[in-house]
């Protein structure tokens, strides 16, 4: 015969188990139907941890609606004899024979009018177990009681397993989201120091309470970044990361070990984290945390000290780039697993390695760019020369902009500036060819038009696949203190002349691009410039810098240049380059400027006072 009352209660229990977020929420659904079983007078549930510490006890008597709940941390080594193995264990005992050192429930069970106890102990997970004990009298059918008790335990175990599974799935989803966000954050910068700071910050407090990042240098681990949820502890972490010998020795010993290691308790003795270790100590735990617990490293006091330390090697592209150390002051259940830390370390290592490679490439490109430009400009009492070069390409291919200043046999000076189409190795090769060809010809006294024609012929003979633009301007001193400006252009943006009174004019220029046709001739344009006049040559990276509204820097360049009247060549070159970069919202071309202020007299005799208010007014 089917017991409809118990069947309905068991069905409702399974439904409640599927919705429960914690096992304790099932108590009412479990206790009530068990108490409705004939002969059952009392139900007592207990919860134990793996150290045989009683954490929780709940008792409910038949006819009562109010349970007695005891939350405790009572250590009971004697309860070890009751700890189940893999399967639930059902026992029958006389109430009089219960040992209080084994049965904390005895104080409740003896108060019931029952004569015996039917109990079931069962394992919830690796961290603890539980028990349900029923006080029954002689009217009870013990086989029925045992059957119902084991069925209720099956529901509890399944509920707990489901809760753990849902928790793991939620944590896995959270971890995946965190890893995705970490990748985005770390990959959003190619600056080494910024990337390292992002690596430390991204994990705190989501993963750990503190983080230390070390970069592997030739001399060994080098501290680069630290962060902590508490400012005071962050300072301590930074100090430990920089100077602590225990940590330095540990990181050096780790070498190329790929496994994440967790340390707690005695394993932290002598470390900057030792103050967090309790008097009973602990041991180093493995990657899965099986040989130790966060409780081992729980601080003796109540201060916010780290309790567990994990160290992960940062490896990218087959080489170790550093290590990341996390410190935790949280329950063991909230410690990340080693698989997650390995994934985070891999992503961090790739971001750091990318930043390092970018920095190496940037250094190499800037070095090559410097070798394509003159190491210094000639000096003379008759002119004030300066130049500026700003790399605009974030991918750091070598640009094709170049400039030079060449003293000539007749006492004049030739200023040249050019721009090879495109970037990269081929552009760099043409840049070197163009600058050195023009420089050699102009040093020999060749006139600018002929020099440009011969460069064009050399490019055609070399079958160059790229064209370039250039302009050559010569300044020839005259007895009256002025200078003859002769300009010859090959498709390059026209130079500007800033007069001493602040007016700005454009030098007439024209001419075909270099490297397009075989036979091309170039004509010169001549005009006079007076002392305190300034000639400004530039590449199109300056004029084509574009702000968000769509306007080009070319539209404001005359006013910006006029505002710089009275300034030296160096200030003009640097200021215009900086203004263009600030102005620019789009465009990645390099910016080259060559500025020559004609003095006509020794330095200091004719320089007009620089008024910064005029410059600031133009910027507005």
XYZ file of C-alpha atoms in Angstrom:
620
model
C 0.000 0.000 0.000
C 1.305 3.396 -0.990
C 1.657 5.998 1.757
C 0.131 9.003 -0.010
C 0.954 11.367 2.854
C 4.665 10.581 2.786
C 4.750 10.442 -1.036
C 3.223 13.914 -1.283
C 5.630 15.268 1.334
C 8.601 13.717 -0.483
C 7.425 15.242 -3.761
C 7.175 18.675 -2.170
C 10.613 18.150 -0.654
C 12.160 17.457 -4.061
C 10.468 20.572 -5.465
C 11.824 22.698 -2.610
C 15.284 21.182 -3.113
C 15.341 22.233 -6.757
C 14.740 25.858 -5.735
C 16.814 26.075 -2.559
C 19.910 28.264 -2.470
C 21.172 26.661 0.753
C 20.502 23.320 2.448
C 19.287 24.951 5.673
C 16.285 26.255 3.746
C 15.002 22.645 3.469
C 14.756 22.169 7.228
C 11.009 22.778 7.539
C 10.236 20.567 4.526
C 12.389 17.751 5.971
C 11.555 17.867 9.687
C 7.771 18.189 9.487
C 7.027 15.004 7.455
C 9.553 13.008 9.494
C 7.808 14.102 12.717
C 4.492 13.042 11.163
C 5.783 9.471 10.996
C 4.146 7.351 13.713
C 6.388 6.911 16.761
C 8.797 9.805 15.929
C 8.995 12.483 18.657
C 12.071 14.562 17.809
C 14.316 15.357 14.854
C 17.818 16.768 15.401
C 20.132 17.780 12.555
C 23.848 18.525 12.951
C 26.487 19.940 10.590
C 30.208 19.154 10.974
C 33.367 20.330 9.275
C 36.293 18.104 8.285
C 38.062 18.801 11.598
C 35.099 17.322 13.567
C 33.996 20.753 14.696
C 30.242 21.040 15.271
C 29.087 24.102 13.315
C 25.293 23.893 13.546
C 22.549 21.997 15.384
C 18.781 22.229 14.924
C 16.139 20.372 16.868
C 12.351 20.251 16.450
C 9.872 18.320 18.615
C 6.531 16.883 17.545
C 3.739 19.324 18.225
C 6.102 22.335 18.284
C 6.399 25.004 15.612
C 9.558 26.578 17.003
C 12.868 24.807 16.383
C 15.847 25.103 18.699
C 18.849 26.282 16.672
C 22.394 26.268 17.990
C 25.248 27.833 16.012
C 28.569 26.816 17.474
C 32.234 26.004 16.830
C 32.517 23.157 19.336
C 35.436 20.842 18.656
C 34.460 17.199 19.298
C 37.236 14.783 18.281
C 35.153 11.890 19.572
C 32.634 12.434 16.774
C 35.213 10.987 14.359
C 33.712 7.554 14.950
C 30.467 8.748 13.382
C 32.005 10.354 10.287
C 30.681 8.569 7.186
C 32.719 7.411 4.227
C 31.250 7.515 0.757
C 27.687 6.336 1.444
C 25.183 7.405 4.145
C 25.289 5.273 7.311
C 22.111 4.433 9.288
C 22.425 3.350 12.940
C 20.084 2.395 15.790
C 20.995 3.235 19.378
C 19.368 3.266 22.792
C 18.953 6.747 24.176
C 20.524 5.715 27.483
C 23.687 4.530 25.732
C 24.531 7.801 23.947
C 27.990 9.250 24.673
C 27.839 13.052 24.984
C 31.393 13.396 23.612
C 30.210 11.728 20.410
C 26.552 12.745 20.343
C 25.977 16.482 20.993
C 22.319 15.757 20.096
C 21.988 13.631 23.263
C 20.867 16.586 25.395
C 17.839 16.987 23.100
C 17.166 13.297 22.483
C 16.992 12.468 26.188
C 14.207 15.020 26.646
C 11.937 13.224 24.179
C 9.661 10.391 25.291
C 11.417 8.021 22.910
C 13.379 4.937 23.868
C 15.747 4.646 20.909
C 17.511 6.731 18.279
C 17.591 6.160 14.537
C 20.344 8.271 12.962
C 21.814 8.720 9.500
C 25.212 10.312 8.915
C 26.079 11.431 5.396
C 28.803 13.356 3.601
C 27.911 16.649 1.948
C 31.302 17.358 0.340
C 35.018 17.116 1.061
C 34.775 19.898 3.630
C 32.156 18.427 5.916
C 29.383 16.020 6.779
C 26.010 16.038 8.504
C 23.634 13.858 10.531
C 19.887 13.494 11.120
C 18.826 11.774 14.337
C 15.237 10.748 15.238
C 13.967 9.919 18.745
C 11.372 7.140 18.394
C 9.231 5.117 20.784
C 8.140 1.500 20.728
C 5.201 2.146 18.404
C 7.494 3.085 15.511
C 8.056 0.745 12.586
C 11.844 1.078 12.447
C 12.092 -0.141 8.858
C 9.639 2.564 7.762
C 11.493 5.174 9.815
C 14.862 4.163 8.301
C 13.396 4.175 4.788
C 11.968 7.676 5.187
C 15.140 8.941 6.815
C 17.351 7.699 3.964
C 14.954 9.150 1.378
C 15.101 12.535 3.115
C 18.898 12.331 3.225
C 18.983 11.551 -0.512
C 17.068 14.782 -1.139
C 19.399 16.779 1.118
C 22.531 15.415 -0.560
C 21.097 16.015 -4.035
C 20.090 19.549 -3.014
C 23.587 20.291 -1.696
C 25.189 18.830 -4.827
C 22.936 20.948 -7.018
C 23.731 24.068 -5.013
C 27.462 23.395 -5.401
C 27.053 22.736 -9.113
C 25.078 25.931 -9.662
C 27.667 27.789 -7.615
C 30.473 26.372 -9.750
C 28.623 27.302 -12.918
C 27.958 30.811 -11.651
C 31.579 31.164 -10.591
C 32.776 29.815 -13.922
C 30.604 32.346 -15.734
C 31.887 35.082 -13.437
C 35.475 33.929 -13.985
C 34.983 33.881 -17.756
C 33.547 37.386 -17.658
C 36.422 38.562 -15.478
C 38.992 36.980 -17.794
C 37.360 38.598 -20.817
C 37.312 41.988 -19.098
C 40.903 41.472 -17.938
C 41.999 40.786 -21.515
C 40.270 43.926 -22.761
C 41.755 46.069 -20.013
C 45.274 44.698 -20.306
C 45.310 44.722 -24.102
C 44.076 48.313 -24.296
C 47.534 49.708 -23.598
C 50.922 49.074 -25.183
C 52.794 51.046 -22.564
C 54.785 48.628 -20.390
C 54.312 50.413 -17.068
C 50.618 51.044 -17.685
C 50.044 47.411 -18.685
C 51.768 46.174 -15.541
C 49.637 48.443 -13.369
C 46.515 47.198 -15.129
C 47.543 43.582 -14.487
C 47.759 44.307 -10.751
C 44.557 46.346 -10.594
C 42.324 44.054 -12.642
C 42.445 41.265 -10.051
C 41.797 43.347 -6.924
C 39.363 42.877 -5.263
C 37.619 40.499 -7.686
C 40.257 37.761 -7.384
C 42.359 38.675 -4.371
C 42.831 41.343 -1.739
C 46.270 42.302 -2.985
C 48.538 41.722 -5.961
C 52.239 42.080 -6.731
C 53.735 41.978 -10.219
C 57.413 41.304 -10.899
C 59.133 41.498 -14.265
C 62.002 39.147 -15.048
C 65.138 41.124 -15.896
C 68.697 39.978 -16.470
C 69.517 40.519 -12.788
C 66.425 38.635 -11.593
C 62.840 39.536 -10.570
C 62.196 43.288 -10.570
C 59.190 44.747 -8.745
C 57.003 46.832 -11.035
C 53.498 47.157 -9.569
C 51.356 46.447 -6.507
C 47.822 47.125 -5.381
C 45.676 46.287 -2.355
C 42.144 47.029 -1.240
C 43.593 48.805 1.813
C 45.946 51.747 1.292
C 48.101 50.868 4.321
C 48.574 47.312 3.090
C 49.349 48.526 -0.417
C 52.310 50.486 0.916
C 53.488 47.388 2.787
C 53.097 45.302 -0.366
C 55.100 47.783 -2.414
C 57.868 47.741 0.193
C 57.889 43.937 0.249
C 57.881 43.766 -3.532
C 60.902 46.042 -3.773
C 63.088 45.017 -0.862
C 61.981 41.822 0.919
C 64.726 39.139 0.611
C 62.346 36.250 1.422
C 60.057 37.129 -1.460
C 62.961 37.806 -3.829
C 64.521 34.426 -3.017
C 61.193 32.623 -3.453
C 60.546 34.226 -6.854
C 64.084 33.408 -7.962
C 63.625 29.765 -6.939
C 60.358 29.533 -8.796
C 62.233 30.043 -12.060
C 60.245 28.583 -14.915
C 57.844 26.539 -12.771
C 54.502 26.810 -14.542
C 52.283 25.575 -11.690
C 50.542 28.041 -9.434
C 51.598 27.482 -5.823
C 49.517 28.364 -2.763
C 51.303 29.123 0.509
C 49.862 29.407 4.006
C 50.724 28.900 7.630
C 54.259 27.696 8.337
C 55.171 28.058 4.665
C 55.001 31.830 5.170
C 57.394 31.902 8.125
C 60.045 34.552 7.582
C 57.947 36.199 4.893
C 56.455 39.716 4.883
C 53.104 37.923 5.307
C 54.134 35.982 8.459
C 52.287 38.366 10.792
C 49.103 36.971 9.320
C 49.897 33.414 10.463
C 48.216 32.009 13.569
C 50.128 30.370 16.367
C 49.260 26.855 15.222
C 50.835 27.495 11.821
C 50.068 25.568 8.675
C 51.697 24.129 5.591
C 52.259 24.909 1.961
C 49.265 23.791 -0.035
C 49.225 22.397 -3.528
C 47.651 23.889 -6.591
C 44.324 22.300 -5.714
C 44.486 23.408 -2.052
C 44.228 19.787 -0.858
C 47.067 19.884 1.679
C 46.138 23.002 3.611
C 43.419 25.535 4.126
C 42.902 29.223 4.395
C 41.998 28.608 8.023
C 45.571 27.466 8.650
C 46.769 30.958 7.845
C 44.006 32.858 9.568
C 45.501 35.789 11.515
C 45.787 35.454 15.268
C 44.337 38.937 15.677
C 41.485 40.715 13.983
C 43.620 42.922 11.707
C 43.184 42.884 7.923
C 46.186 40.659 7.214
C 46.750 38.447 4.165
C 46.111 34.817 5.006
C 47.073 32.918 1.860
C 49.579 33.730 -0.864
C 49.595 32.354 -4.399
C 52.340 32.786 -6.973
C 51.830 32.295 -10.705
C 54.538 32.376 -13.353
C 53.929 34.720 -16.287
C 54.972 32.867 -19.425
C 54.433 34.060 -22.988
C 55.711 32.721 -26.303
C 57.858 30.110 -24.624
C 59.670 32.402 -22.216
C 59.105 33.620 -18.672
C 58.429 37.349 -18.449
C 57.718 37.613 -14.746
C 55.396 36.523 -11.960
C 52.202 37.661 -10.267
C 51.679 37.185 -6.533
C 48.209 37.349 -5.001
C 47.467 37.747 -1.286
C 44.117 36.747 0.202
C 42.262 37.435 3.440
C 39.095 35.594 2.657
C 37.482 32.187 3.321
C 38.942 29.199 1.491
C 35.707 28.797 -0.462
C 36.381 32.167 -2.082
C 39.930 31.390 -3.165
C 40.328 31.091 -6.941
C 41.317 27.716 -8.320
C 44.641 27.104 -10.022
C 43.078 26.720 -13.501
C 41.614 30.209 -13.298
C 44.894 31.684 -12.045
C 46.812 29.958 -14.865
C 44.429 31.431 -17.424
C 44.698 34.888 -15.892
C 48.501 34.585 -15.754
C 48.644 33.525 -19.408
C 46.599 36.520 -20.512
C 48.606 38.867 -18.317
C 51.868 37.441 -19.657
C 50.787 37.952 -23.262
C 49.715 41.538 -22.550
C 53.026 42.256 -20.814
C 55.037 40.561 -23.553
C 53.180 42.529 -26.226
C 53.961 45.742 -24.372
C 57.617 44.729 -24.017
C 57.886 43.845 -27.700
C 56.190 47.116 -28.593
C 58.664 48.998 -26.424
C 61.589 47.194 -28.083
C 60.189 47.962 -31.499
C 59.544 51.558 -30.557
C 63.137 51.928 -29.376
C 64.433 50.320 -32.567
C 62.226 52.456 -34.807
C 63.114 55.671 -33.028
C 66.790 54.746 -33.250
C 66.477 54.067 -36.977
C 64.480 57.259 -37.425
C 67.222 59.209 -35.681
C 69.818 57.738 -38.047
C 67.741 58.884 -41.005
C 67.883 62.458 -39.686
C 70.889 64.697 -39.065
C 72.445 64.249 -35.625
C 72.776 68.033 -35.306
C 72.115 71.161 -37.310
C 74.847 73.620 -38.305
C 75.316 76.736 -36.179
C 75.936 80.278 -37.378
C 75.573 83.803 -36.054
C 73.368 84.577 -39.044
C 70.622 82.041 -38.496
C 68.846 80.311 -35.621
C 68.039 76.740 -36.699
C 65.914 74.085 -35.012
C 63.833 71.049 -35.960
C 61.145 68.826 -34.464
C 60.014 65.320 -35.334
C 56.950 63.564 -33.885
C 56.148 59.924 -34.717
C 52.442 59.612 -35.429
C 51.985 55.921 -36.266
C 51.034 53.810 -33.210
C 52.152 50.662 -35.061
C 55.631 52.161 -35.224
C 56.642 51.543 -38.812
C 59.490 53.814 -39.813
C 58.161 56.963 -41.424
C 59.404 58.663 -44.544
C 59.743 62.255 -43.344
C 63.215 63.786 -43.448
C 64.964 67.137 -43.179
C 68.481 68.560 -43.233
C 70.429 71.832 -43.261
C 73.511 72.049 -45.478
C 76.122 74.880 -45.461
C 77.205 75.627 -49.047
C 80.530 76.764 -50.515
C 79.221 80.269 -51.339
C 78.311 80.996 -47.686
C 74.619 80.260 -48.121
C 72.727 77.542 -46.312
C 70.358 75.064 -47.950
C 67.354 73.837 -45.976
C 65.573 70.736 -47.216
C 62.572 68.766 -46.078
C 60.756 65.852 -47.718
C 58.230 63.104 -47.294
C 58.327 59.609 -48.815
C 54.934 58.043 -49.482
C 54.075 55.311 -46.995
C 55.956 53.729 -44.119
C 58.176 50.765 -43.423
C 61.512 49.444 -44.637
C 61.131 50.588 -48.256
C 60.122 54.086 -47.170
C 63.137 54.193 -44.842
C 65.474 53.137 -47.659
C 64.141 55.875 -49.955
C 64.355 58.392 -47.120
C 68.040 57.659 -46.667
C 68.666 57.783 -50.419
C 66.809 61.087 -50.851
C 68.383 62.935 -47.928
C 71.945 61.850 -48.617
C 71.638 62.466 -52.360
C 70.332 65.985 -51.851
C 72.835 66.710 -49.112
C 75.799 65.601 -51.240
C 74.688 67.632 -54.264
C 73.903 70.765 -52.255
C 77.224 70.576 -50.357
C 78.978 70.595 -53.725
C 77.179 73.796 -54.718
C 74.604 72.263 -57.067
C 71.594 74.547 -57.407
C 68.365 73.244 -55.790
C 66.487 72.690 -59.085
C 69.285 70.577 -60.533
C 69.642 68.661 -57.253
C 65.948 67.750 -57.292
C 66.115 66.699 -60.961
C 69.091 64.441 -60.309
C 67.335 62.888 -57.319
C 64.297 62.245 -59.501
C 66.526 60.551 -62.093
C 68.138 58.379 -59.390
C 64.731 57.283 -58.124
C 63.625 56.328 -61.639
C 66.822 54.389 -62.239
C 66.340 52.523 -58.963
C 62.776 51.661 -60.104
C 61.398 53.015 -56.859
C 57.753 52.057 -56.367
C 57.038 55.031 -54.107
C 57.003 58.723 -54.859
C 58.150 61.490 -52.580
C 57.793 65.223 -52.148
C 60.531 67.655 -51.174
C 61.343 71.324 -50.962
C 64.782 72.953 -50.937
C 65.219 76.521 -49.701
C 68.538 78.392 -49.780
C 69.301 81.445 -47.666
C 72.044 83.629 -49.116
C 73.297 86.556 -46.965
C 73.256 90.052 -48.533
C 75.395 93.066 -47.552
C 72.381 94.977 -46.246
C 71.634 92.318 -43.613
C 68.771 90.710 -45.501
C 68.920 87.270 -47.099
C 67.846 86.009 -50.490
C 65.405 83.147 -50.075
C 65.365 80.837 -53.075
C 62.772 78.048 -52.914
C 62.410 75.040 -55.197
C 59.619 72.530 -54.577
C 58.713 69.060 -55.852
C 55.052 68.775 -54.929
C 55.677 69.584 -51.274
C 53.493 71.786 -49.002
C 54.725 75.391 -49.402
C 56.866 76.813 -46.576
C 55.644 79.744 -44.499
C 57.485 82.940 -43.607
C 56.773 84.571 -40.254
C 57.704 88.254 -40.529
C 59.016 90.260 -37.627
C 55.692 92.136 -37.377
C 53.713 88.879 -36.998
C 52.363 88.618 -40.532
C 52.543 85.176 -42.142
C 52.960 84.580 -45.865
C 53.171 81.469 -47.992
C 56.189 80.919 -50.221
C 55.234 80.310 -53.835
C 56.133 76.789 -54.895
C 55.128 74.077 -57.323
C 56.743 71.255 -59.211
C 56.003 67.602 -59.891
C 56.402 64.809 -57.385
C 59.725 62.993 -57.377
C 59.914 59.480 -58.789
C 56.909 59.727 -61.128
C 58.299 60.811 -64.550
C 61.749 60.397 -66.072
C 62.686 63.922 -67.171
C 61.496 66.674 -64.878
C 62.885 70.160 -64.308
C 62.266 72.372 -61.288
C 62.150 76.155 -61.059
C 63.028 78.372 -58.107
C 61.126 81.245 -56.566
C 63.068 84.117 -54.985
C 62.189 86.703 -52.329
C 63.946 88.656 -49.590
C 63.693 88.043 -45.893
C 64.766 90.538 -43.240
C 66.364 90.028 -39.836
C 63.869 88.528 -37.346
C 61.941 86.859 -40.197
C 61.472 83.106 -39.731
C 61.174 80.422 -42.401
C 59.094 77.354 -41.449
C 59.293 74.165 -43.516
C 57.076 71.196 -42.607
C 55.582 67.956 -43.864
C 51.885 67.356 -44.417
C 51.548 65.552 -41.080
C 51.366 69.042 -39.556
C 48.720 70.542 -41.815
C 46.612 67.382 -42.145
C 46.167 66.833 -38.414
C 42.396 66.777 -38.083
C 40.193 67.522 -35.105
C 36.873 65.830 -34.313
C 34.841 68.526 -36.088
C 36.659 67.790 -39.349
C 38.791 70.927 -39.438
C 42.449 70.586 -40.408
C 45.329 72.165 -38.527
C 46.163 73.898 -41.808
C 43.206 76.238 -41.230
C 44.622 77.534 -37.943
C 48.331 77.257 -38.725
C 48.887 80.902 -39.839
C 47.285 82.253 -36.654
C 49.165 79.800 -34.445
C 52.436 80.699 -36.147
C 51.762 84.429 -35.889
C 51.215 84.041 -32.158
C 54.780 82.722 -31.880
C 56.409 85.908 -33.213
C 59.444 86.903 -31.253
C 60.185 83.280 -30.354
C 63.352 81.373 -31.125
C 63.423 78.602 -33.714
C 63.399 75.813 -31.110
C 60.269 77.124 -29.390
C 58.457 77.554 -32.692
C 59.297 74.028 -33.872
C 58.352 72.339 -30.593
C 55.231 74.418 -30.030
C 53.754 73.825 -33.490
C 54.394 70.074 -33.259
C 52.758 69.866 -29.823
C 49.812 71.988 -30.892
C 49.201 69.782 -33.923
C 49.306 66.612 -31.819
C 46.875 68.130 -29.303
C 44.633 69.354 -32.120
C 44.643 65.975 -33.851
C 41.712 63.628 -33.275
C 42.439 61.551 -36.385
C 45.407 61.054 -38.651
C 48.584 59.166 -37.861
C 51.177 60.768 -40.104
C 54.548 61.830 -38.762
C 55.192 65.522 -38.237
C 58.518 67.059 -39.250
C 59.382 70.741 -38.915
C 62.525 72.662 -39.850
C 62.612 76.262 -38.654
C 65.191 78.919 -39.587
C 65.102 82.381 -38.031
C 67.264 84.792 -39.982
C 69.218 87.122 -37.701
C 71.654 88.840 -40.045
C 73.526 89.918 -36.913
C 75.181 88.148 -33.940
C 72.782 86.391 -31.505
C 71.182 88.577 -28.833
C 71.153 91.793 -30.851
C 67.915 91.397 -32.744
C 65.667 88.885 -30.943
C 62.259 90.395 -30.242
C 60.746 89.759 -26.789
C 58.466 86.744 -26.732
C 54.981 87.594 -25.460
C 53.235 84.357 -24.282
C 49.892 86.160 -24.078
C 49.764 86.478 -27.873
C 50.416 82.739 -28.250
C 47.761 81.800 -25.698
C 45.230 84.064 -27.402
C 45.804 82.244 -30.697
C 45.327 78.853 -29.025
C 41.865 79.936 -27.921
